[in-house]
Coordinates of C-alpha atoms and ligand atoms in Angstrom, one line a residue:
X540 CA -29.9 16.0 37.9
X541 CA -27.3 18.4 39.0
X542 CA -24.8 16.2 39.2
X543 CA -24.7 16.7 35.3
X544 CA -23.9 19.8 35.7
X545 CA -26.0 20.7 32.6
X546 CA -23.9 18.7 30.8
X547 CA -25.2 15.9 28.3
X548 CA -22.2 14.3 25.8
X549 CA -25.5 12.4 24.4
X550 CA -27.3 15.6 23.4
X551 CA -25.9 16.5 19.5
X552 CA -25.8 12.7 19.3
X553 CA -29.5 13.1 19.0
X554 CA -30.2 13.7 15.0
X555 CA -28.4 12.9 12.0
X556 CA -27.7 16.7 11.2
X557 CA -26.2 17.8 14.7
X558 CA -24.1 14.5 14.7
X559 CA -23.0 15.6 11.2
X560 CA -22.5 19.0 12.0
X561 CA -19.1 18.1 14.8
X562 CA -18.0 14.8 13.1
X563 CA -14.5 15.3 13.6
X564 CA -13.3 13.2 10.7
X565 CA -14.5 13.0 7.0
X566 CA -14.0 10.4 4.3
X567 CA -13.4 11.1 0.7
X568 CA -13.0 9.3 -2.6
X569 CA -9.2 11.3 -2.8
X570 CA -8.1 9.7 0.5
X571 CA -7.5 6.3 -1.4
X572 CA -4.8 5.0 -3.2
X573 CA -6.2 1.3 -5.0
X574 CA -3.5 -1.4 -5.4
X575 CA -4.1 -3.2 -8.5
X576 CA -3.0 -7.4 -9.4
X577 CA -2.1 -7.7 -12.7
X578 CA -0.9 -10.5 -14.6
X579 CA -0.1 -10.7 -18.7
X580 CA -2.8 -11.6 -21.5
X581 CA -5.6 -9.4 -22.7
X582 CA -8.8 -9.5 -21.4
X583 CA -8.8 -11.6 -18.6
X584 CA -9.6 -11.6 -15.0
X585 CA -8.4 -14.2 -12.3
X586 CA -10.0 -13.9 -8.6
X587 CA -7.6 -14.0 -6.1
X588 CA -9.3 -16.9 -3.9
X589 CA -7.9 -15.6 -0.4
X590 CA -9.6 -11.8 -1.4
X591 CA -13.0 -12.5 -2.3
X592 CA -13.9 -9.8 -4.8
X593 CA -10.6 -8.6 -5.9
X594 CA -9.3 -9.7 -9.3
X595 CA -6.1 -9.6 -11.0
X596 CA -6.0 -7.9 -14.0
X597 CA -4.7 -8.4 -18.0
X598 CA -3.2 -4.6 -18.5
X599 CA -6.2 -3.6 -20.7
X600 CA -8.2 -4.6 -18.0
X601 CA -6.0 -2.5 -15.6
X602 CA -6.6 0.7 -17.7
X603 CA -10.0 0.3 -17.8
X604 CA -10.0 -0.1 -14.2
X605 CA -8.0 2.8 -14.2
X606 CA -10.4 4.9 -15.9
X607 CA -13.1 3.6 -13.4
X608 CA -11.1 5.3 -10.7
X609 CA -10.4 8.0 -12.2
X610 CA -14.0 8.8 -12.8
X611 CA -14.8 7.7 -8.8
X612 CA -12.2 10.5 -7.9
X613 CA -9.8 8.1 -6.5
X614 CA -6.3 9.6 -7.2
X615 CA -3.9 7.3 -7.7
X616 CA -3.4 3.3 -8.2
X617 CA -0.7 1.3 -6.7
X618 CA 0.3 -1.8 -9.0
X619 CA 1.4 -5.3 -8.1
X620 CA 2.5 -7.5 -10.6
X621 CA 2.0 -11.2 -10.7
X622 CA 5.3 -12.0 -12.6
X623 CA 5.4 -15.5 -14.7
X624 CA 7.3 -18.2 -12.9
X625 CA 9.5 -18.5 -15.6
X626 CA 10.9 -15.5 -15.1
X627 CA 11.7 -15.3 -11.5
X628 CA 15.5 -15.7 -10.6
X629 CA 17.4 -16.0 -7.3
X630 CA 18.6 -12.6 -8.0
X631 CA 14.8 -11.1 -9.0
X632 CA 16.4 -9.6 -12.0
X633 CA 13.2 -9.4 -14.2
X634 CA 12.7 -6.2 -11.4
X635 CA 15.1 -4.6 -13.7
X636 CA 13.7 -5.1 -16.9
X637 CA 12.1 -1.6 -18.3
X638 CA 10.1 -3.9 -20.4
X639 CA 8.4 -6.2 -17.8
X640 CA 4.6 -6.6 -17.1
X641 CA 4.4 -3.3 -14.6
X642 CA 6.6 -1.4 -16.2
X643 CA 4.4 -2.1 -19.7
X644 CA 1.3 -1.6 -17.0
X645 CA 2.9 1.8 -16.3
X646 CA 3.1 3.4 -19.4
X647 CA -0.6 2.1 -21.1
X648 CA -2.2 3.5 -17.7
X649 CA 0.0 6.3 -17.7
X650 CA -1.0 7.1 -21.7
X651 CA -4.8 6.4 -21.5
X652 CA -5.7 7.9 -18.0
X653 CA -2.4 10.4 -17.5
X654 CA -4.5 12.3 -14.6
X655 CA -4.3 9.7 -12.4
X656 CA -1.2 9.4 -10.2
X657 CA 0.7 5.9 -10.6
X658 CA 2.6 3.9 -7.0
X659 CA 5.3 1.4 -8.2
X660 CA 6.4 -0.9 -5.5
X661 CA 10.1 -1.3 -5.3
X662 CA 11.1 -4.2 -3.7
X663 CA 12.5 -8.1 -5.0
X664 CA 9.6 -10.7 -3.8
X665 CA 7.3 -10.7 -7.6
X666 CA 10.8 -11.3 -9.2
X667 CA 12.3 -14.1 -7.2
X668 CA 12.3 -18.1 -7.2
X669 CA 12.5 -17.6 -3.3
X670 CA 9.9 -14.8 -2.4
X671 CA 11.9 -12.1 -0.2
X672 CA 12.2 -8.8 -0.9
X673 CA 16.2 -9.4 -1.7
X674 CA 19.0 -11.2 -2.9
X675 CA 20.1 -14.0 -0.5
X676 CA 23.4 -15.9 0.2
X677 CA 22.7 -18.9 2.4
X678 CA 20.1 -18.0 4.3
X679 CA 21.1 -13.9 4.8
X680 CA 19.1 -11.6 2.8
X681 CA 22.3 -9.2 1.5
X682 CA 21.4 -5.5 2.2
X683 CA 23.7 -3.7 -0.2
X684 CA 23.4 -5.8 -2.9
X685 CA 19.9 -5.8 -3.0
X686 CA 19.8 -2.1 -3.0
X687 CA 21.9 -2.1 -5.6
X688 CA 19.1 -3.8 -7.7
X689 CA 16.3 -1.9 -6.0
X690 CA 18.0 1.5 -7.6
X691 CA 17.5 -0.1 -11.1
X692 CA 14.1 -1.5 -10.7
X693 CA 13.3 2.1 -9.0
X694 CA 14.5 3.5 -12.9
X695 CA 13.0 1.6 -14.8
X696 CA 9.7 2.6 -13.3
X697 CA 9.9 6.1 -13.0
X698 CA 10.8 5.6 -16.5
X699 CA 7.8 4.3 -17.7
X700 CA 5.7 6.5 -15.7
X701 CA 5.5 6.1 -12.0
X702 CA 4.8 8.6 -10.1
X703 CA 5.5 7.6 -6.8
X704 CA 8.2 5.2 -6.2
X705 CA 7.1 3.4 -3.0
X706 CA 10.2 0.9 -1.3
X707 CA 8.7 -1.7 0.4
X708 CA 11.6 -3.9 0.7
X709 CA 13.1 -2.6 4.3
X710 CA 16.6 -2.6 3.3
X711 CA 18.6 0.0 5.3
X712 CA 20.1 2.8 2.4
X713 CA 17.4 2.7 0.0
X714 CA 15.5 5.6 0.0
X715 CA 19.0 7.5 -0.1
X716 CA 20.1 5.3 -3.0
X717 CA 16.9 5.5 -5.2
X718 CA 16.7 9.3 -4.6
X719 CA 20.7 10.0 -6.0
X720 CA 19.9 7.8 -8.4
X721 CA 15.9 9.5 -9.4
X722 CA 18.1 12.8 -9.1
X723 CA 20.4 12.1 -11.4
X724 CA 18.8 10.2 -14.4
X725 CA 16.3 13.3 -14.4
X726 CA 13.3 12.4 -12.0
X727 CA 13.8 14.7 -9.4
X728 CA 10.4 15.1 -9.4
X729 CA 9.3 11.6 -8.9
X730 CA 7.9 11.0 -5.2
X731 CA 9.0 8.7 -2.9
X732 CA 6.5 7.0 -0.3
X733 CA 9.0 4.7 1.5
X734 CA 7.0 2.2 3.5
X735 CA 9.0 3.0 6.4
X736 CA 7.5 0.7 9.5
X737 CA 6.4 -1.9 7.8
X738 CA 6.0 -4.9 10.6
X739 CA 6.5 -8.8 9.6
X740 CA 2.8 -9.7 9.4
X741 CA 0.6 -12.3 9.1
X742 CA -2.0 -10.1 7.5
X743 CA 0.2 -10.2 3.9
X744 CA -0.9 -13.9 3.2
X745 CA -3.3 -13.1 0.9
X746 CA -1.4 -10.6 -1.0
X747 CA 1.4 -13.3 -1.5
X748 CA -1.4 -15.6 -2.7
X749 CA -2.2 -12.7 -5.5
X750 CA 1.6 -12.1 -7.0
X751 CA 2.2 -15.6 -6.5
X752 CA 5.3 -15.4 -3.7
X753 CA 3.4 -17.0 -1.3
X754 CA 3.8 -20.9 -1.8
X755 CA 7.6 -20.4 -2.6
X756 CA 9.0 -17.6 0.4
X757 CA 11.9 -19.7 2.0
X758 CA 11.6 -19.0 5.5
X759 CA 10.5 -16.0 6.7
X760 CA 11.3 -12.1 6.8
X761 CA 11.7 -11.2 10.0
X762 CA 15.5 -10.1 9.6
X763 CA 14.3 -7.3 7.6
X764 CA 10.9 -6.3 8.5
X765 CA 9.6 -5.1 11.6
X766 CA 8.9 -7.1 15.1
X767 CA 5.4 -6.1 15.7
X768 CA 6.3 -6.0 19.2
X769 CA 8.2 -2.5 18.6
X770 CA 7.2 1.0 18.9
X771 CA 10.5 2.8 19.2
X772 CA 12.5 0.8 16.0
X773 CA 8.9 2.7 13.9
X774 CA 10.4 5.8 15.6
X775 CA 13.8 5.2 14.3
X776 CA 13.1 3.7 10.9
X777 CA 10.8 6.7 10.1
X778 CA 13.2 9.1 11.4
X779 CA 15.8 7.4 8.9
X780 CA 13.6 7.5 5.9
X781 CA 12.8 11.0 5.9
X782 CA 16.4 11.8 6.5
X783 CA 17.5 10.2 3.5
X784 CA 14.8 11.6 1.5
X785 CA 11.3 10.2 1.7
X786 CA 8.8 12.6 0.9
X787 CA 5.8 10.6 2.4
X788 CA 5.6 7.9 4.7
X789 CA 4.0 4.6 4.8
X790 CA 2.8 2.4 8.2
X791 CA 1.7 -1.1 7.1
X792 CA -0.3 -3.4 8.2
X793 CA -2.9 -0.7 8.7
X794 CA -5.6 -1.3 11.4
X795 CA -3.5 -3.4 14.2
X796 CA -0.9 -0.1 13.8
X797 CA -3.3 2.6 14.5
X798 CA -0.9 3.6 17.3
X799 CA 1.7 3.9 15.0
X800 CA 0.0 5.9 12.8
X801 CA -1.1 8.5 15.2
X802 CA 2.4 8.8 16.5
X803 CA 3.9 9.1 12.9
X804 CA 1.4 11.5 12.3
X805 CA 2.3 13.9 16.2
X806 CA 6.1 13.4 15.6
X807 CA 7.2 13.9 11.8
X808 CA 6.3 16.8 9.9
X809 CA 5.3 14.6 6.7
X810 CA 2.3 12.6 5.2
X811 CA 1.5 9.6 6.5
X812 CA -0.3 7.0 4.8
X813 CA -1.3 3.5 5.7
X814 CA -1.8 0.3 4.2
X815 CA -4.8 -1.8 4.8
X816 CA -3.4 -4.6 3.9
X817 CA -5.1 -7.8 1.8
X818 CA -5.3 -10.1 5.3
X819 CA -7.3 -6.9 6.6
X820 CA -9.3 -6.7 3.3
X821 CA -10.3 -10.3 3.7
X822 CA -11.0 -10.4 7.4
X823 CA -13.9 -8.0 6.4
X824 CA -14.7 -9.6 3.5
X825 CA -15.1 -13.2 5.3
X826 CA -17.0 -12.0 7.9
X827 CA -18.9 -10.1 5.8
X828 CA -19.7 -13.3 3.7
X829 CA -20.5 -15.2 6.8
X830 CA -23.1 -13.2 8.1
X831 CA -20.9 -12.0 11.2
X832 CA -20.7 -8.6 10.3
X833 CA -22.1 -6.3 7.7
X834 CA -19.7 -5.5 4.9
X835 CA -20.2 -2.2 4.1
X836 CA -20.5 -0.8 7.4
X837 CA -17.2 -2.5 8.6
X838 CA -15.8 -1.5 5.7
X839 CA -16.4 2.4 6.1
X840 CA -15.4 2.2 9.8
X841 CA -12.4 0.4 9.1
X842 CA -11.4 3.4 6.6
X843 CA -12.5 6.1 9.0
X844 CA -10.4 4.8 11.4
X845 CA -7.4 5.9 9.6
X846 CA -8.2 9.0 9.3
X847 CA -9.1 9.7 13.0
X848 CA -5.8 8.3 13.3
X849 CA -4.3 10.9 11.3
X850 CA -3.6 9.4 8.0
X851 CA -3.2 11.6 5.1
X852 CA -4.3 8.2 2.9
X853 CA -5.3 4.7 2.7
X854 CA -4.0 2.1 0.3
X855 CA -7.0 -0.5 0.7
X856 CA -8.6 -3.0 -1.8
X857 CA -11.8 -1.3 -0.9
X858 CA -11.1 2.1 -2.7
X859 CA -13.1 1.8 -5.7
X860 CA -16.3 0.1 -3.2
X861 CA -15.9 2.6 -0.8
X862 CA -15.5 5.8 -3.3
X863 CA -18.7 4.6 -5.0
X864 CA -20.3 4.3 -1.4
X865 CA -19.3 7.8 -0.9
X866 CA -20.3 9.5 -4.3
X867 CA -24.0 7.6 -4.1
Ligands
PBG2045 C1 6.2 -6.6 -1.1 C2 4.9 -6.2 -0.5 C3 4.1 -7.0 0.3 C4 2.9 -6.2 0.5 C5 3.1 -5.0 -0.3 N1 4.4 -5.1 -0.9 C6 4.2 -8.3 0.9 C7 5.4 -8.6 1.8 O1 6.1 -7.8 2.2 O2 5.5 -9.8 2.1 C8 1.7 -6.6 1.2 C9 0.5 -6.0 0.9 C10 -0.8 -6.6 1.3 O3 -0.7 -7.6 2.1 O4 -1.8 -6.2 0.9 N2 7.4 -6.4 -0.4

């Protein structure tokens, strides 16, 4: 035996109390922030096929959900709007509009549950007849132009209560231009979580399914988000984001970016959070459904991961599943 040297790695691995006295990583109902699908009408649900178990929501739905989470201890709700078709443009200019469904979705959540914290995403692809994140000429997705729009929509939200302005739409300049333009309309204190390597990935499907983008995106979008092949352009974008003024930053997808999370999280001196996205939500899910793997636990281990990787959060569909799991 002594080439053990009297050490054994398997030895606090033993019991339940030693292995919970050095687990390295904990998981909490306030590490979650739970995106939310909501679509106009009153009391109504609509499951989103693709994400078994997720719904989107009329608003007085959404508040109630809100108050659900708030009760869970989740702090904050991200919210996705599934826009009527009729009101999609080429130019996505119902993003604009201080009186469209999330902005209304803003400010009943924001007046019935005001201690919960509120993510608007800023970006063009609920809004337009063609599905990307910006205005298009041909088949170029314009950059300025589109941040030009992204300023507004970034207003009108932070008007009707956001929070947290999050910029998913990976246009070069917009952090910079929605922070002059937070600053100088009087939200100064509104944060911004700037999903700053977001990768082109298969794993959105399901989420386009849910706002309704899906069926219509015109080509693809891989002139503006990331090549999942790159480690350094996560680097640079990151680096880019905070210098123009992100307070947090996002990595998205989640779980096939670990890498990018942990260096994020050794490199930059800000939050990092991560997005498991719906593709993630409903490989777990399927699986789950089919017998291959058990739900819950996948589930928690998926989350945990994160935070061995050094996430400050999670956005996941899971948040109010997993904060119930975690307060039983
Ligand atoms: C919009 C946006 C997307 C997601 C969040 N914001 C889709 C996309 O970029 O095509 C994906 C979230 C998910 O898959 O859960 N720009």
């Amino acid at each position: 035996m002594s080439f053990l040297a009297g050490r054994r790695l398997r030895r606090p691995r033993m019991a339940g109390w030693s292995r919970a006295l050095v687990r390295e990583t904990q998981l909490s109902p306030s590490d979650f922030i739970w995106p939310i699908f909501v679509i106009e009408g009153t009391n109504e649900r609509q499951p989103v096929a693709s994400m078994p178990g997720v719904d989107r929501l009329t608003i007085d739905l959404a508040v109630a959900a809100a108050r659900e989470a708030r009760a869970e201890g989740i702090p904050a709700l991200a919210l996705f709007p599934n826009t009527d078709p009729a009101r999609r443009t080429e130019d996505g200019s119902e993003a604009t509009n201080r009186d469209n469904l999330v902005c209304r979705t803003l400010s009943a959540i924001k007046e019935a549950v005001p201690e919960i914290g509120l993510v608007a995403d800023v970006a063009l692809d609920p809004y337009t007849t063609h599905g990307h994140d910006g205005v298009m000429a041909g088949e170029e997705i314009l950059n300025d132009e589109t941040v030009d729009i992204l300023t507004r929509q970034a207003l009108v939200q932070a008007q009707s209560g956001a929070d947290i302005i999050a910029p998913s739409d990976m246009m070069d300049g917009r952090v910079a231009a929605i922070r002059e333009v937070l600053d100088d309309e009087g939200f100064e204190k509104t944060i911004i979580m700037s999903y700053a390597a977001k990768y082109a990935s298969a794993f959105y499907g399901p989420f386009r399914e849910a706002v309704g983008s899906g069926a219509r995106l015109r080509g693809d979008k891989l002139s503006y988000q990331m090549d999942p092949a790159n480690h350094e352009d996560a680097v640079r974008e990151i680096e880019q984001d905070i210098a123009e003024g992100a307070d947090w930053i996002m990595v998205k997808p989640g779980m096939p970016y670990l890498d990018i999370c942990r260096m994020a999280k050794d490199r930059f001196d800000v939050p990092v959070f991560a997005y498991q996205v719906s593709g993630e939500y409903a490989m777990i899910s399927f699986a789950g459904a089919a017998g291959a793997i058990d739900r819950e636990k996948a589930m928690a281990e998926s989350l945990m991961a994160f935070k061995r990787a050094g996430c400050s959060g999670i956005l996941t569909y899971f948040a109010l599943e997993m904060a119930r799991e975690l307060n039983r």
